[in-house]
């Protein structure tokens, strides 16, 4: 393929792409299809289950696109999980499931649908779909994974599974769960073991038996908290129960900083005239 000759005509017709596309943050091709709504459904936006991962946190939001910008209906973070008993491993597969469950119960409670749609109250790993009620339809949200590659077994689908089990209606199938293979199909037991953190427990037990030094290095914080491989499944099971009992967010106790002292006060017209007169007087006196 030949290089493009950047002539004057080329430069005049060149259109700069959106800023978030240039920085590789937003896939506008996918976004357009996620938010576009039929004109006959005016003011009834498509809701998106937006999932984003950082090095130390997981962010799950239920978002609606408005003309003035995206409106966040509910949000849940992985750093909230210590309140429910999950103190460590806040970005693993099991914690991602907890974040999805938390945001689902939170948005349904806000919409008054938490009692109508309880979701899957017991973790089985089976495929679960919300059955519509006679009076109120389920809350539907489309999964928005951003620029993440949709590989089989990715943690973004753990958040989605948690949201579905929490009572949200998220269109999906079993082909992206870690328990799916083309040859053997879908195995719910493998998915359940990942949701309950049993794969982490097995690795902890393996390291403790084969390489104690590496076990102390990799799971030192678990040892400090007194958590063994036998406690992992119980921790996540208790977290699921606690999230269902009280999904409400807790306001931070940190005081709001007073930034008014850093803001320069705007001078009145009289003060500006006085400053100009003073400046003129200083300049004439120096001459």
PDB file of C-alpha atoms in Angstrom:
ATOM      1  CA  UNK A   1       0.000   0.000   0.000  1.00  0.00           C
ATOM      2  CA  UNK A   2       1.437   3.340  -1.034  1.00  0.00           C
ATOM      3  CA  UNK A   3       1.849   6.294   1.271  1.00  0.00           C
ATOM      4  CA  UNK A   4      -0.675   9.125   1.194  1.00  0.00           C
ATOM      5  CA  UNK A   5       0.698  12.236  -0.444  1.00  0.00           C
ATOM      6  CA  UNK A   6      -0.345  15.055   1.887  1.00  0.00           C
ATOM      7  CA  UNK A   7      -1.110  17.744  -0.622  1.00  0.00           C
ATOM      8  CA  UNK A   8      -2.851  21.033   0.022  1.00  0.00           C
ATOM      9  CA  UNK A   9      -6.154  19.480  -1.017  1.00  0.00           C
ATOM     10  CA  UNK A  10      -5.636  16.604   1.425  1.00  0.00           C
ATOM     11  CA  UNK A  11      -4.897  18.956   4.323  1.00  0.00           C
ATOM     12  CA  UNK A  12      -7.925  21.160   3.576  1.00  0.00           C
ATOM     13  CA  UNK A  13     -10.257  18.153   3.663  1.00  0.00           C
ATOM     14  CA  UNK A  14      -8.722  16.390   6.665  1.00  0.00           C
ATOM     15  CA  UNK A  15     -11.136  16.042   9.592  1.00  0.00           C
ATOM     16  CA  UNK A  16      -9.684  15.628  13.077  1.00  0.00           C
ATOM     17  CA  UNK A  17     -11.166  12.703  14.981  1.00  0.00           C
ATOM     18  CA  UNK A  18     -12.831  13.129  18.377  1.00  0.00           C
ATOM     19  CA  UNK A  19     -10.490  13.713  21.297  1.00  0.00           C
ATOM     20  CA  UNK A  20     -11.423  10.506  23.145  1.00  0.00           C
ATOM     21  CA  UNK A  21     -10.953   8.550  19.902  1.00  0.00           C
ATOM     22  CA  UNK A  22      -7.496  10.063  19.426  1.00  0.00           C
ATOM     23  CA  UNK A  23      -6.519   9.084  22.971  1.00  0.00           C
ATOM     24  CA  UNK A  24      -7.947   5.580  22.519  1.00  0.00           C
ATOM     25  CA  UNK A  25     -10.570   5.872  25.273  1.00  0.00           C
ATOM     26  CA  UNK A  26     -13.909   5.655  23.430  1.00  0.00           C
ATOM     27  CA  UNK A  27     -15.037   3.336  20.662  1.00  0.00           C
ATOM     28  CA  UNK A  28     -17.567   5.629  18.962  1.00  0.00           C
ATOM     29  CA  UNK A  29     -18.542   2.912  16.477  1.00  0.00           C
ATOM     30  CA  UNK A  30     -19.809   0.784  19.367  1.00  0.00           C
ATOM     31  CA  UNK A  31     -21.140   3.732  21.367  1.00  0.00           C
ATOM     32  CA  UNK A  32     -23.387   4.881  18.520  1.00  0.00           C
ATOM     33  CA  UNK A  33     -25.060   1.481  18.424  1.00  0.00           C
ATOM     34  CA  UNK A  34     -25.404   1.296  22.200  1.00  0.00           C
ATOM     35  CA  UNK A  35     -27.158   4.650  22.664  1.00  0.00           C
ATOM     36  CA  UNK A  36     -29.179   5.114  19.448  1.00  0.00           C
ATOM     37  CA  UNK A  37     -32.885   4.905  20.247  1.00  0.00           C
ATOM     38  CA  UNK A  38     -35.963   4.825  18.006  1.00  0.00           C
ATOM     39  CA  UNK A  39     -37.539   8.253  17.464  1.00  0.00           C
ATOM     40  CA  UNK A  40     -40.919   6.901  18.493  1.00  0.00           C
ATOM     41  CA  UNK A  41     -39.416   6.122  21.915  1.00  0.00           C
ATOM     42  CA  UNK A  42     -38.674   9.747  22.733  1.00  0.00           C
ATOM     43  CA  UNK A  43     -37.179  10.403  26.191  1.00  0.00           C
ATOM     44  CA  UNK A  44     -36.844   6.669  26.845  1.00  0.00           C
ATOM     45  CA  UNK A  45     -33.072   6.163  26.682  1.00  0.00           C
ATOM     46  CA  UNK A  46     -31.175   2.925  26.367  1.00  0.00           C
ATOM     47  CA  UNK A  47     -29.425   2.150  29.638  1.00  0.00           C
ATOM     48  CA  UNK A  48     -25.869   0.814  29.574  1.00  0.00           C
ATOM     49  CA  UNK A  49     -24.039  -1.304  32.116  1.00  0.00           C
ATOM     50  CA  UNK A  50     -20.642   0.369  31.859  1.00  0.00           C
ATOM     51  CA  UNK A  51     -17.763  -1.693  33.258  1.00  0.00           C
ATOM     52  CA  UNK A  52     -14.234  -0.352  33.585  1.00  0.00           C
ATOM     53  CA  UNK A  53     -11.122  -1.801  35.258  1.00  0.00           C
ATOM     54  CA  UNK A  54      -8.155   0.006  36.769  1.00  0.00           C
ATOM     55  CA  UNK A  55      -5.083  -1.492  38.420  1.00  0.00           C
ATOM     56  CA  UNK A  56      -6.686  -1.390  41.877  1.00  0.00           C
ATOM     57  CA  UNK A  57     -10.398  -0.945  41.321  1.00  0.00           C
ATOM     58  CA  UNK A  58     -13.457  -2.049  39.359  1.00  0.00           C
ATOM     59  CA  UNK A  59     -16.102   0.502  38.362  1.00  0.00           C
ATOM     60  CA  UNK A  60     -19.622  -0.537  37.340  1.00  0.00           C
ATOM     61  CA  UNK A  61     -22.160   2.106  36.342  1.00  0.00           C
ATOM     62  CA  UNK A  62     -25.679   2.126  34.957  1.00  0.00           C
ATOM     63  CA  UNK A  63     -25.637   5.036  32.509  1.00  0.00           C
ATOM     64  CA  UNK A  64     -28.194   6.712  30.254  1.00  0.00           C
ATOM     65  CA  UNK A  65     -27.199   8.941  27.326  1.00  0.00           C
ATOM     66  CA  UNK A  66     -28.888  12.365  27.406  1.00  0.00           C
ATOM     67  CA  UNK A  67     -28.535  15.376  25.128  1.00  0.00           C
ATOM     68  CA  UNK A  68     -26.601  17.237  27.818  1.00  0.00           C
ATOM     69  CA  UNK A  69     -24.309  14.254  28.413  1.00  0.00           C
ATOM     70  CA  UNK A  70     -24.294  10.843  30.054  1.00  0.00           C
ATOM     71  CA  UNK A  71     -26.416  10.523  33.192  1.00  0.00           C
ATOM     72  CA  UNK A  72     -25.178   8.033  35.817  1.00  0.00           C
ATOM     73  CA  UNK A  73     -28.148   6.319  37.471  1.00  0.00           C
ATOM     74  CA  UNK A  74     -26.153   4.141  39.876  1.00  0.00           C
ATOM     75  CA  UNK A  75     -22.517   3.242  40.470  1.00  0.00           C
ATOM     76  CA  UNK A  76     -20.593   0.623  42.441  1.00  0.00           C
ATOM     77  CA  UNK A  77     -16.863   0.280  43.088  1.00  0.00           C
ATOM     78  CA  UNK A  78     -14.685  -2.590  44.203  1.00  0.00           C
ATOM     79  CA  UNK A  79     -13.251  -0.440  46.999  1.00  0.00           C
ATOM     80  CA  UNK A  80     -16.689  -0.656  48.658  1.00  0.00           C
ATOM     81  CA  UNK A  81     -16.369  -4.428  49.108  1.00  0.00           C
ATOM     82  CA  UNK A  82     -14.419  -4.318  52.416  1.00  0.00           C
ATOM     83  CA  UNK A  83     -17.667  -3.079  53.964  1.00  0.00           C
ATOM     84  CA  UNK A  84     -19.186  -6.429  52.956  1.00  0.00           C
ATOM     85  CA  UNK A  85     -16.293  -8.551  54.215  1.00  0.00           C
ATOM     86  CA  UNK A  86     -14.103  -8.788  51.078  1.00  0.00           C
ATOM     87  CA  UNK A  87     -10.910  -7.059  52.188  1.00  0.00           C
ATOM     88  CA  UNK A  88      -8.396  -8.436  49.670  1.00  0.00           C
ATOM     89  CA  UNK A  89      -8.317  -9.434  46.012  1.00  0.00           C
ATOM     90  CA  UNK A  90     -10.593  -6.571  44.984  1.00  0.00           C
ATOM     91  CA  UNK A  91      -9.943  -6.962  41.249  1.00  0.00           C
ATOM     92  CA  UNK A  92     -10.241 -10.734  40.795  1.00  0.00           C
ATOM     93  CA  UNK A  93     -13.091 -12.617  39.111  1.00  0.00           C
ATOM     94  CA  UNK A  94     -15.053 -13.241  42.315  1.00  0.00           C
ATOM     95  CA  UNK A  95     -14.853  -9.590  43.365  1.00  0.00           C
ATOM     96  CA  UNK A  96     -15.964  -8.501  39.899  1.00  0.00           C
ATOM     97  CA  UNK A  97     -19.082 -10.642  40.355  1.00  0.00           C
ATOM     98  CA  UNK A  98     -19.729  -8.902  43.703  1.00  0.00           C
ATOM     99  CA  UNK A  99     -19.447  -5.463  42.074  1.00  0.00           C
ATOM    100  CA  UNK A 100     -21.974  -6.454  39.409  1.00  0.00           C
ATOM    101  CA  UNK A 101     -24.352  -7.784  42.062  1.00  0.00           C
ATOM    102  CA  UNK A 102     -23.961  -4.578  44.079  1.00  0.00           C
ATOM    103  CA  UNK A 103     -24.729  -2.202  41.200  1.00  0.00           C
ATOM    104  CA  UNK A 104     -27.736  -4.323  40.176  1.00  0.00           C
ATOM    105  CA  UNK A 105     -29.306  -4.342  43.640  1.00  0.00           C
ATOM    106  CA  UNK A 106     -28.541  -0.645  44.021  1.00  0.00           C
ATOM    107  CA  UNK A 107     -30.225   0.474  40.791  1.00  0.00           C
ATOM    108  CA  UNK A 108     -33.227  -1.809  41.307  1.00  0.00           C
ATOM    109  CA  UNK A 109     -33.753  -0.419  44.794  1.00  0.00           C
ATOM    110  CA  UNK A 110     -33.571   3.099  43.399  1.00  0.00           C
ATOM    111  CA  UNK A 111     -36.191   2.228  40.762  1.00  0.00           C
ATOM    112  CA  UNK A 112     -38.424   0.410  43.259  1.00  0.00           C
ATOM    113  CA  UNK A 113     -37.943  -2.971  41.550  1.00  0.00           C
ATOM    114  CA  UNK A 114     -35.768  -4.724  44.139  1.00  0.00           C
ATOM    115  CA  UNK A 115     -38.632  -6.770  45.618  1.00  0.00           C
ATOM    116  CA  UNK A 116     -40.178  -7.620  42.235  1.00  0.00           C
ATOM    117  CA  UNK A 117     -36.897  -8.817  40.703  1.00  0.00           C
ATOM    118  CA  UNK A 118     -34.753 -10.570  43.296  1.00  0.00           C
ATOM    119  CA  UNK A 119     -32.613 -12.341  40.702  1.00  0.00           C
ATOM    120  CA  UNK A 120     -30.772 -15.596  41.430  1.00  0.00           C
ATOM    121  CA  UNK A 121     -30.442 -15.623  45.216  1.00  0.00           C
ATOM    122  CA  UNK A 122     -28.214 -18.724  45.190  1.00  0.00           C
ATOM    123  CA  UNK A 123     -25.022 -19.015  43.149  1.00  0.00           C
ATOM    124  CA  UNK A 124     -25.275 -22.093  40.925  1.00  0.00           C
ATOM    125  CA  UNK A 125     -23.331 -21.042  37.828  1.00  0.00           C
ATOM    126  CA  UNK A 126     -26.348 -21.857  35.660  1.00  0.00           C
ATOM    127  CA  UNK A 127     -27.598 -19.481  32.980  1.00  0.00           C
ATOM    128  CA  UNK A 128     -30.188 -17.141  34.475  1.00  0.00           C
ATOM    129  CA  UNK A 129     -32.646 -14.867  32.692  1.00  0.00           C
ATOM    130  CA  UNK A 130     -35.041 -12.446  34.352  1.00  0.00           C
ATOM    131  CA  UNK A 131     -38.678 -13.357  33.771  1.00  0.00           C
ATOM    132  CA  UNK A 132     -40.920 -10.313  33.141  1.00  0.00           C
ATOM    133  CA  UNK A 133     -43.510  -9.475  35.764  1.00  0.00           C
ATOM    134  CA  UNK A 134     -47.152  -8.835  34.814  1.00  0.00           C
ATOM    135  CA  UNK A 135     -47.151  -5.262  36.121  1.00  0.00           C
ATOM    136  CA  UNK A 136     -43.565  -4.020  35.702  1.00  0.00           C
ATOM    137  CA  UNK A 137     -41.052  -4.998  33.090  1.00  0.00           C
ATOM    138  CA  UNK A 138     -37.464  -5.786  34.160  1.00  0.00           C
ATOM    139  CA  UNK A 139     -34.778  -3.100  34.047  1.00  0.00           C
ATOM    140  CA  UNK A 140     -32.786  -3.694  30.849  1.00  0.00           C
ATOM    141  CA  UNK A 141     -29.201  -2.532  30.424  1.00  0.00           C
ATOM    142  CA  UNK A 142     -26.782  -3.227  27.569  1.00  0.00           C
ATOM    143  CA  UNK A 143     -23.229  -4.246  28.454  1.00  0.00           C
ATOM    144  CA  UNK A 144     -20.640  -1.575  27.592  1.00  0.00           C
ATOM    145  CA  UNK A 145     -17.101  -2.961  27.854  1.00  0.00           C
ATOM    146  CA  UNK A 146     -15.343   0.048  26.294  1.00  0.00           C
ATOM    147  CA  UNK A 147     -12.135  -0.779  24.451  1.00  0.00           C
ATOM    148  CA  UNK A 148     -11.618  -4.106  26.240  1.00  0.00           C
ATOM    149  CA  UNK A 149     -11.256  -7.125  23.962  1.00  0.00           C
ATOM    150  CA  UNK A 150     -14.181  -9.494  24.547  1.00  0.00           C
ATOM    151  CA  UNK A 151     -12.136 -12.640  25.183  1.00  0.00           C
ATOM    152  CA  UNK A 152     -13.616 -15.760  26.746  1.00  0.00           C
ATOM    153  CA  UNK A 153     -13.280 -15.681  30.531  1.00  0.00           C
ATOM    154  CA  UNK A 154     -12.633 -11.948  30.860  1.00  0.00           C
ATOM    155  CA  UNK A 155     -13.528 -10.417  34.226  1.00  0.00           C
ATOM    156  CA  UNK A 156     -15.846  -7.920  32.559  1.00  0.00           C
ATOM    157  CA  UNK A 157     -18.291 -10.796  32.047  1.00  0.00           C
ATOM    158  CA  UNK A 158     -18.090 -11.611  35.755  1.00  0.00           C
ATOM    159  CA  UNK A 159     -19.537  -8.143  36.438  1.00  0.00           C
ATOM    160  CA  UNK A 160     -22.247  -8.856  33.881  1.00  0.00           C
ATOM    161  CA  UNK A 161     -23.053 -12.225  35.493  1.00  0.00           C
ATOM    162  CA  UNK A 162     -23.317 -10.546  38.900  1.00  0.00           C
ATOM    163  CA  UNK A 163     -25.686  -7.922  37.480  1.00  0.00           C
ATOM    164  CA  UNK A 164     -27.871 -10.594  35.847  1.00  0.00           C
ATOM    165  CA  UNK A 165     -28.021 -12.655  39.040  1.00  0.00           C
ATOM    166  CA  UNK A 166     -28.834  -9.409  40.845  1.00  0.00           C
ATOM    167  CA  UNK A 167     -31.999  -8.930  38.785  1.00  0.00           C
ATOM    168  CA  UNK A 168     -30.969  -6.826  35.774  1.00  0.00           C
ATOM    169  CA  UNK A 169     -31.956  -7.835  32.268  1.00  0.00           C
ATOM    170  CA  UNK A 170     -28.670  -7.864  30.329  1.00  0.00           C
ATOM    171  CA  UNK A 171     -28.789  -9.639  26.919  1.00  0.00           C
ATOM    172  CA  UNK A 172     -26.026 -12.266  26.828  1.00  0.00           C
ATOM    173  CA  UNK A 173     -25.180 -15.909  26.247  1.00  0.00           C
ATOM    174  CA  UNK A 174     -22.790 -18.416  27.825  1.00  0.00           C
ATOM    175  CA  UNK A 175     -20.028 -18.278  25.200  1.00  0.00           C
ATOM    176  CA  UNK A 176     -17.864 -15.694  26.995  1.00  0.00           C
ATOM    177  CA  UNK A 177     -17.853 -17.293  30.439  1.00  0.00           C
ATOM    178  CA  UNK A 178     -14.658 -19.100  31.541  1.00  0.00           C
ATOM    179  CA  UNK A 179     -16.586 -22.395  31.656  1.00  0.00           C
ATOM    180  CA  UNK A 180     -17.273 -22.472  27.906  1.00  0.00           C
ATOM    181  CA  UNK A 181     -15.315 -24.328  25.233  1.00  0.00           C
ATOM    182  CA  UNK A 182     -16.269 -25.173  21.662  1.00  0.00           C
ATOM    183  CA  UNK A 183     -15.646 -28.864  22.221  1.00  0.00           C
ATOM    184  CA  UNK A 184     -17.343 -29.420  25.591  1.00  0.00           C
ATOM    185  CA  UNK A 185     -19.773 -26.496  25.697  1.00  0.00           C
ATOM    186  CA  UNK A 186     -20.771 -24.758  28.929  1.00  0.00           C
ATOM    187  CA  UNK A 187     -19.993 -26.145  32.398  1.00  0.00           C
ATOM    188  CA  UNK A 188     -21.826 -24.259  35.190  1.00  0.00           C
ATOM    189  CA  UNK A 189     -19.712 -25.875  37.920  1.00  0.00           C
ATOM    190  CA  UNK A 190     -16.541 -24.214  36.612  1.00  0.00           C
ATOM    191  CA  UNK A 191     -18.280 -20.835  36.502  1.00  0.00           C
ATOM    192  CA  UNK A 192     -19.571 -21.315  40.048  1.00  0.00           C
ATOM    193  CA  UNK A 193     -16.054 -22.128  41.296  1.00  0.00           C
ATOM    194  CA  UNK A 194     -14.752 -18.884  39.769  1.00  0.00           C
ATOM    195  CA  UNK A 195     -17.603 -16.843  41.262  1.00  0.00           C
ATOM    196  CA  UNK A 196     -16.914 -18.276  44.721  1.00  0.00           C
ATOM    197  CA  UNK A 197     -13.146 -17.742  44.385  1.00  0.00           C
ATOM    198  CA  UNK A 198     -12.341 -21.454  44.530  1.00  0.00           C
ATOM    199  CA  UNK A 199      -9.719 -21.082  41.788  1.00  0.00           C
ATOM    200  CA  UNK A 200      -7.864 -18.631  44.061  1.00  0.00           C
ATOM    201  CA  UNK A 201      -8.191 -21.039  46.993  1.00  0.00           C
ATOM    202  CA  UNK A 202      -6.778 -23.909  44.930  1.00  0.00           C
ATOM    203  CA  UNK A 203      -3.795 -21.799  43.892  1.00  0.00           C
ATOM    204  CA  UNK A 204      -3.193 -20.734  47.502  1.00  0.00           C
ATOM    205  CA  UNK A 205      -3.213 -24.369  48.634  1.00  0.00           C
ATOM    206  CA  UNK A 206      -0.900 -25.390  45.779  1.00  0.00           C
ATOM    207  CA  UNK A 207       1.658 -22.683  46.579  1.00  0.00           C
ATOM    208  CA  UNK A 208       1.518 -23.399  50.314  1.00  0.00           C
ATOM    209  CA  UNK A 209       2.395 -27.056  49.653  1.00  0.00           C
ATOM    210  CA  UNK A 210       5.003 -26.621  46.909  1.00  0.00           C
ATOM    211  CA  UNK A 211       6.717 -23.241  47.488  1.00  0.00           C
ATOM    212  CA  UNK A 212       6.210 -21.720  50.915  1.00  0.00           C
ATOM    213  CA  UNK A 213       8.486 -18.724  50.269  1.00  0.00           C
ATOM    214  CA  UNK A 214       6.544 -17.723  47.172  1.00  0.00           C
ATOM    215  CA  UNK A 215       3.271 -18.302  49.028  1.00  0.00           C
ATOM    216  CA  UNK A 216       4.348 -15.890  51.776  1.00  0.00           C
ATOM    217  CA  UNK A 217       5.436 -13.345  49.176  1.00  0.00           C
ATOM    218  CA  UNK A 218       2.326 -13.534  46.993  1.00  0.00           C
ATOM    219  CA  UNK A 219      -0.295 -14.009  49.718  1.00  0.00           C
ATOM    220  CA  UNK A 220       1.404 -12.118  52.525  1.00  0.00           C
ATOM    221  CA  UNK A 221      -1.588  -9.832  53.087  1.00  0.00           C
ATOM    222  CA  UNK A 222      -3.899 -12.841  53.326  1.00  0.00           C
ATOM    223  CA  UNK A 223      -1.605 -14.378  55.953  1.00  0.00           C
ATOM    224  CA  UNK A 224      -1.569 -11.088  57.868  1.00  0.00           C
ATOM    225  CA  UNK A 225      -5.399 -11.038  57.903  1.00  0.00           C
ATOM    226  CA  UNK A 226      -5.502 -14.684  58.939  1.00  0.00           C
ATOM    227  CA  UNK A 227      -7.244 -15.811  55.728  1.00  0.00           C
ATOM    228  CA  UNK A 228      -6.531 -19.346  54.492  1.00  0.00           C
ATOM    229  CA  UNK A 229      -7.675 -21.157  51.358  1.00  0.00           C
ATOM    230  CA  UNK A 230     -10.511 -22.714  53.361  1.00  0.00           C
ATOM    231  CA  UNK A 231     -12.038 -19.289  54.113  1.00  0.00           C
ATOM    232  CA  UNK A 232     -12.238 -17.897  50.571  1.00  0.00           C
ATOM    233  CA  UNK A 233     -15.591 -19.381  49.485  1.00  0.00           C
ATOM    234  CA  UNK A 234     -17.252 -18.465  52.791  1.00  0.00           C
ATOM    235  CA  UNK A 235     -16.055 -14.848  52.509  1.00  0.00           C
ATOM    236  CA  UNK A 236     -17.689 -14.373  49.098  1.00  0.00           C
ATOM    237  CA  UNK A 237     -20.850 -16.221  50.119  1.00  0.00           C
ATOM    238  CA  UNK A 238     -21.255 -13.897  53.106  1.00  0.00           C
ATOM    239  CA  UNK A 239     -20.548 -10.897  50.862  1.00  0.00           C
ATOM    240  CA  UNK A 240     -23.374 -11.888  48.488  1.00  0.00           C
ATOM    241  CA  UNK A 241     -25.791 -12.086  51.417  1.00  0.00           C
ATOM    242  CA  UNK A 242     -24.647  -8.767  52.883  1.00  0.00           C
ATOM    243  CA  UNK A 243     -24.969  -6.981  49.526  1.00  0.00           C
ATOM    244  CA  UNK A 244     -28.552  -8.162  49.141  1.00  0.00           C
ATOM    245  CA  UNK A 245     -29.418  -7.053  52.669  1.00  0.00           C
ATOM    246  CA  UNK A 246     -28.075  -3.516  52.292  1.00  0.00           C
ATOM    247  CA  UNK A 247     -26.838  -2.312  48.885  1.00  0.00           C
ATOM    248  CA  UNK A 248     -27.105   1.383  49.791  1.00  0.00           C
ATOM    249  CA  UNK A 249     -23.946   3.484  49.374  1.00  0.00           C
ATOM    250  CA  UNK A 250     -22.334   5.092  52.408  1.00  0.00           C
ATOM    251  CA  UNK A 251     -21.345   8.731  52.308  1.00  0.00           C
ATOM    252  CA  UNK A 252     -17.699   9.478  52.974  1.00  0.00           C
ATOM    253  CA  UNK A 253     -16.745  10.897  56.378  1.00  0.00           C
ATOM    254  CA  UNK A 254     -13.935  12.963  54.870  1.00  0.00           C
ATOM    255  CA  UNK A 255     -14.527  16.717  55.306  1.00  0.00           C
ATOM    256  CA  UNK A 256     -15.142  18.695  52.138  1.00  0.00           C
ATOM    257  CA  UNK A 257     -12.138  20.967  51.558  1.00  0.00           C
ATOM    258  CA  UNK A 258     -12.770  24.707  51.517  1.00  0.00           C
ATOM    259  CA  UNK A 259     -11.414  25.925  48.185  1.00  0.00           C
ATOM    260  CA  UNK A 260     -12.977  29.375  48.394  1.00  0.00           C
ATOM    261  CA  UNK A 261      -9.832  30.820  49.965  1.00  0.00           C
ATOM    262  CA  UNK A 262      -7.868  29.953  46.823  1.00  0.00           C
ATOM    263  CA  UNK A 263     -10.319  31.673  44.502  1.00  0.00           C
ATOM    264  CA  UNK A 264      -9.404  35.266  43.724  1.00  0.00           C
ATOM    265  CA  UNK A 265     -12.215  37.668  44.495  1.00  0.00           C
ATOM    266  CA  UNK A 266     -13.417  39.649  41.511  1.00  0.00           C
ATOM    267  CA  UNK A 267     -12.856  43.415  41.857  1.00  0.00           C
ATOM    268  CA  UNK A 268     -15.788  45.802  41.609  1.00  0.00           C
ATOM    269  CA  UNK A 269     -15.845  48.586  38.949  1.00  0.00           C
ATOM    270  CA  UNK A 270     -14.973  51.182  41.627  1.00  0.00           C
ATOM    271  CA  UNK A 271     -11.998  49.115  42.803  1.00  0.00           C
ATOM    272  CA  UNK A 272     -10.755  48.675  39.224  1.00  0.00           C
ATOM    273  CA  UNK A 273     -10.943  52.446  38.609  1.00  0.00           C
ATOM    274  CA  UNK A 274      -9.083  53.097  41.872  1.00  0.00           C
ATOM    275  CA  UNK A 275      -6.363  50.599  40.907  1.00  0.00           C
ATOM    276  CA  UNK A 276      -5.937  52.255  37.499  1.00  0.00           C
ATOM    277  CA  UNK A 277      -5.686  55.706  39.072  1.00  0.00           C
ATOM    278  CA  UNK A 278      -3.146  54.423  41.571  1.00  0.00           C
ATOM    279  CA  UNK A 279      -1.100  52.840  38.811  1.00  0.00           C
ATOM    280  CA  UNK A 280      -1.144  56.038  36.722  1.00  0.00           C
ATOM    281  CA  UNK A 281      -0.040  58.071  39.747  1.00  0.00           C
ATOM    282  CA  UNK A 282       2.874  55.677  40.395  1.00  0.00           C
ATOM    283  CA  UNK A 283       3.994  55.853  36.777  1.00  0.00           C
ATOM    284  CA  UNK A 284       3.899  59.691  36.722  1.00  0.00           C
ATOM    285  CA  UNK A 285       5.776  59.912  40.014  1.00  0.00           C
ATOM    286  CA  UNK A 286       8.619  57.766  38.695  1.00  0.00           C
ATOM    287  CA  UNK A 287       9.095  60.070  35.712  1.00  0.00           C
TER     288      UNK A 287
END
